[in-house]
Coordinates of C-alpha atoms in Angstrom, one line a residue:
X354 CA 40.6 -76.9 21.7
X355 CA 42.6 -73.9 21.4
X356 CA 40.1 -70.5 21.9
X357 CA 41.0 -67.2 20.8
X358 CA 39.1 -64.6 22.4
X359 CA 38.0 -61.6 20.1
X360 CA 36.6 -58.3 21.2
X361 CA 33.6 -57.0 18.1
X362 CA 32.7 -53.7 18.2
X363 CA 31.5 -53.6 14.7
X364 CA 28.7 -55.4 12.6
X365 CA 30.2 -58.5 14.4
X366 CA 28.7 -57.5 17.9
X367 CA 25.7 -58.9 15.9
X368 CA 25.9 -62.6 17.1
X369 CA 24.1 -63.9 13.2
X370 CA 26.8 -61.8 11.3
X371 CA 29.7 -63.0 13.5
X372 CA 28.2 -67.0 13.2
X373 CA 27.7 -66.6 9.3
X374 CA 31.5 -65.1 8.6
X375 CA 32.7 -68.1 10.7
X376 CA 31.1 -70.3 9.7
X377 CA 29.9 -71.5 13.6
X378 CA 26.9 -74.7 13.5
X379 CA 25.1 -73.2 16.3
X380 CA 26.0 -70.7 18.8
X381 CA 28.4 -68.3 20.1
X382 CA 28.2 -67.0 23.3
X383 CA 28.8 -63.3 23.9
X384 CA 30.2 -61.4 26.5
X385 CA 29.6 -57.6 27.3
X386 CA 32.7 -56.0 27.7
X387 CA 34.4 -52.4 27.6
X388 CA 37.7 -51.0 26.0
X389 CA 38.8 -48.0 27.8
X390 CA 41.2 -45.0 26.5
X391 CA 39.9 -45.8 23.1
X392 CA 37.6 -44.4 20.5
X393 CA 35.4 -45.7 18.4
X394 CA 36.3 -44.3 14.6
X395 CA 35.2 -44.3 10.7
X396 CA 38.6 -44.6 8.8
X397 CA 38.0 -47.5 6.9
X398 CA 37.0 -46.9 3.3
X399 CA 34.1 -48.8 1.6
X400 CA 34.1 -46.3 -2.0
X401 CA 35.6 -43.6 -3.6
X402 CA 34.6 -41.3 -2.0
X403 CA 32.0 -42.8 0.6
X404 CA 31.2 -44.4 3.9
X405 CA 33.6 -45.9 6.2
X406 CA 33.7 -49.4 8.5
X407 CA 34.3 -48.5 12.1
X408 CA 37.8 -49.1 13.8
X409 CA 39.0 -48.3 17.1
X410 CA 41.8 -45.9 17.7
X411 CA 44.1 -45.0 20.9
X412 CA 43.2 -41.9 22.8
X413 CA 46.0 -39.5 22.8
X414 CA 47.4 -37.9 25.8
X415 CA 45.2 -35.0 25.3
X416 CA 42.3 -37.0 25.9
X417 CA 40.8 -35.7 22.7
X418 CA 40.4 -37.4 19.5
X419 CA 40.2 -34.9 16.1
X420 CA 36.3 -35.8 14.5
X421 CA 37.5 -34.1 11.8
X422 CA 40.2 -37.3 10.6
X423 CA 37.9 -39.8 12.2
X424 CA 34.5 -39.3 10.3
X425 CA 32.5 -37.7 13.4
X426 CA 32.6 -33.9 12.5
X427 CA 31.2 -32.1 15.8
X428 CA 30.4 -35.1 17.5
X429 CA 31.3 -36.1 20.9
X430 CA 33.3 -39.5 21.0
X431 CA 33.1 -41.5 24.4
X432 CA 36.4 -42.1 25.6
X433 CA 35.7 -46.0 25.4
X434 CA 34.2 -48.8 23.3
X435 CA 31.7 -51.2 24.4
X436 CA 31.6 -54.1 22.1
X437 CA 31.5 -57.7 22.9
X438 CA 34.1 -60.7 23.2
X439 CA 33.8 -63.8 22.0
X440 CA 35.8 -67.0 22.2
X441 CA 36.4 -68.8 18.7
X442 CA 38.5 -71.7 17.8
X443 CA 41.3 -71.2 15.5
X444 CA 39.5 -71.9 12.2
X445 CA 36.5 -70.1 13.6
X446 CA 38.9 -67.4 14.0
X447 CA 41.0 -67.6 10.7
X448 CA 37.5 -67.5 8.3
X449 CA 36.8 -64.4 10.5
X450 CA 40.3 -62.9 9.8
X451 CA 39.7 -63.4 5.8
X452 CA 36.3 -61.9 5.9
X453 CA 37.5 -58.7 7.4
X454 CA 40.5 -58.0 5.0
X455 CA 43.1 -58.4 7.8
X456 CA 46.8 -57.3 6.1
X457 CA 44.7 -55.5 3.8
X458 CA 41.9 -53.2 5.2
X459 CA 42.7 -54.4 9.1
X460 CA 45.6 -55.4 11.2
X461 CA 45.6 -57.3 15.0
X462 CA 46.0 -55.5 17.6
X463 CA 45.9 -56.9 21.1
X464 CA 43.9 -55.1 23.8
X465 CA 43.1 -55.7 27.3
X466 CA 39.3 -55.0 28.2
X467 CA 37.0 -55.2 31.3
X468 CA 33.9 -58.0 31.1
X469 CA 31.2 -56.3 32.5
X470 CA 28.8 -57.2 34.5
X471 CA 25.9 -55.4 36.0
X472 CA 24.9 -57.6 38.7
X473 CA 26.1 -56.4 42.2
X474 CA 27.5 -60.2 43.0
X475 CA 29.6 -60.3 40.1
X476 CA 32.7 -58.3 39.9
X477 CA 34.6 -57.1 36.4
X478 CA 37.4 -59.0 35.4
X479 CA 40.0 -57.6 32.8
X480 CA 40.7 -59.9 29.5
X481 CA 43.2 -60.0 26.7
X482 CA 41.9 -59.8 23.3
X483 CA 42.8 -59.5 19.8
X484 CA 40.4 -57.0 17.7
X485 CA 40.5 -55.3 14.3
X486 CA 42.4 -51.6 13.6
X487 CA 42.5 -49.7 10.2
X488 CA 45.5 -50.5 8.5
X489 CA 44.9 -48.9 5.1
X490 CA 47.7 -45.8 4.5
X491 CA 47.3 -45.7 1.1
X492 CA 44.7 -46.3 -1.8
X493 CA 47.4 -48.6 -3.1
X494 CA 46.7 -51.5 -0.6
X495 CA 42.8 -51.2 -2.0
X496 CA 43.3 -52.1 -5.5
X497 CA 45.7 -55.1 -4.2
X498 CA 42.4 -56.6 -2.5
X499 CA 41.1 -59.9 -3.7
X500 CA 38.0 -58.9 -6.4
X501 CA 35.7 -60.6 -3.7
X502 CA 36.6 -58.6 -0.7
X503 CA 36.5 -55.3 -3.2
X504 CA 32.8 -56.0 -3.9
X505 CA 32.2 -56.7 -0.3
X506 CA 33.7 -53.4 0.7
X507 CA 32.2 -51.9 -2.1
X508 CA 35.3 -50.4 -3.9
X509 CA 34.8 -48.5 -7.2
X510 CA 38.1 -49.7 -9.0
X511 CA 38.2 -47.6 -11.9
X512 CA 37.1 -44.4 -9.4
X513 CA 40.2 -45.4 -7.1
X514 CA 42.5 -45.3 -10.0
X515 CA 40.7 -41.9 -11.5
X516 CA 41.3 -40.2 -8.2
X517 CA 44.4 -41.8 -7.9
X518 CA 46.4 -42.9 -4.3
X519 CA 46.6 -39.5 -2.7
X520 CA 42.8 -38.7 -3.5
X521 CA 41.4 -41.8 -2.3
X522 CA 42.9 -41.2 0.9
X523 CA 41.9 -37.6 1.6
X524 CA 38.6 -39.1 0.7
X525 CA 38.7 -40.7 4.0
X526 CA 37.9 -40.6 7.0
X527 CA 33.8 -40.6 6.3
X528 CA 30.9 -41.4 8.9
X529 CA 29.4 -44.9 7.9
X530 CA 26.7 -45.9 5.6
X531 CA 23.0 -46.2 7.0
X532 CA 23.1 -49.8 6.8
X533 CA 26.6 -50.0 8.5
X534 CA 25.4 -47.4 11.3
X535 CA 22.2 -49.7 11.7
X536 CA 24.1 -52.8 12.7
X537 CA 26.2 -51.5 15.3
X538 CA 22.9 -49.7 16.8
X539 CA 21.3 -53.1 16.7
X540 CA 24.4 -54.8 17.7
X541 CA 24.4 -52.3 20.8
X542 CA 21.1 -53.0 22.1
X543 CA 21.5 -56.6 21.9
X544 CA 23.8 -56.4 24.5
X545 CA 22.0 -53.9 26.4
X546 CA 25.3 -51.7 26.1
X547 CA 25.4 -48.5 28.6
X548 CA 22.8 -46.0 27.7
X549 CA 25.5 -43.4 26.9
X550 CA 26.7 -45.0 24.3
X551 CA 24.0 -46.4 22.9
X552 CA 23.3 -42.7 22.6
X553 CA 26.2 -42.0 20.7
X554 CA 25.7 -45.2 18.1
X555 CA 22.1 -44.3 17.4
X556 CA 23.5 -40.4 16.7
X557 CA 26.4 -41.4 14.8
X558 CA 25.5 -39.3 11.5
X559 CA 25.8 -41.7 8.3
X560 CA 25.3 -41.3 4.8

C-alpha cells in the first residue's frame, strides 16, 4: 500500500482525534519528530472575531517572527515545532485532507523534519513530510466553505458578512481557544515532547 507520511503539530498530535478524522480501525503509530527554522503560529480563524487553529510558518532571515500577526503578543516562539508524523494510506490521508479544509482554510506544504529519538543507540534520521499551512488571505475563501466545515470551524456567517472581507481579516491573527490550546498541551505530553516546549504550549495564552 501506498503511505503518505504526515507531520501533526495540531489537535492531530492527539492519536484518537487523528484515528477518528480518518477514519483508521485500530491504530496509528506515531513518531516524535521536530521541524526546525519554523514557528508554531495562530492565523487560522475559527469566528469573527475569535480564536485561531495553529499553523506553522517559515522563520525569516531575521530569525524573529512578529507575535503581533501571529496571535502570540509578547510571547517567546521556539524557533522549531515538535509535532509528530504519522504514515497514512491514501484514503486515510484524503478523509484527513477534507476534515481540515485543505484549499480552503489549509494548503500542503512539504517539509523535511528530524525523527527523534532520545535513546543514545538510535540516531536521528531526517524525513519528508507533507503538513498543513494557513491559506486563508481573505474572509472571502470562509463564506465559500461547505456549511459543515463552517460549523466545525465555528464561523459566524452573518458576522463575516457584517464585518465584511477586510474586517474579518484584521480580525486575525488570534491566540487559540481554551479547548484548542488544551489539545495540543495534551497532544505534547503524549509524546513526551522536549520540556521547552512543552513550556511554551502549556503558556500559550488562549481565549
Amino acid at each position: 500500500h501506498l503511505l503518505i507520511t504526515y507531520f501533526a503539530y495540531g489537535s492531530n498530535m492527539n492519536s484518537d482525534v487523528l484515528e477518528r478524522r480518518v477514519g483508521a480501525k485500530s491504530s496509528i503509530p506515531q513518531q516524535r519528530c521536530i521541524l526546525r527554522d519554523w514557528g508554531l503560529v495562530f492565523n487560522v480563524p475559527q469566528k469573527a472575531p475569535g480564536p485561531a487553529f495553529a499553523s506553522v510558518e517559515k522563520i525569516p532571515q531575521s530569525g524573529i517572527l512578529d507575535n503581533s500577526k501571529i496571535g502570540l503578543d509578547n510571547q517567546s516562539i521556539p524557533p522549531f515545532v515538535e509535532g509528530c508524523i504519522y504514515d497514512l494510506t491514501l484514503p486515510q490521508f484524503m478523509l484527513l485532507l477534507a476534515s481540515e479544509g485543505i484549499g480552503v482554510a489549509y494548503k500542503l506544504q512539504r517539509v523535511r523534519v528530524e525523527s527523534e529519538s532520545r535513546s543514545p543507540s538510535t540516531s536521528t534520521r531526517k524525513v519528508l513530510a507533507y503538513t498543513f499551512v494557513n491559506s486563508i488571505t481573505n474572509g472571502r475563501a470562509i463564506l465559500q466553505m461547505d456549511e459543515q466545515k463552517q460549523q466545525e470551524m465555528g464561523v459566524e456567517v452573518e458576522e463575516v458578512k457584517r464585518l465584511g472581507y477586510s474586517k474579518m481579516m484584521r480580525s486575525i491573527p488570534r491566540p487559540p481557544s481554551r479547548r484548542y490550546k488544551e489539545l495540543l498541551s495534551k497532544g505534547g505530553r503524549a509524546l513526551d515532547l522536549s520540556p521547552e516546549y512543552q513550556h511554551f504550549l502549556d503558556n500559550v495564552v488562549s481565549l
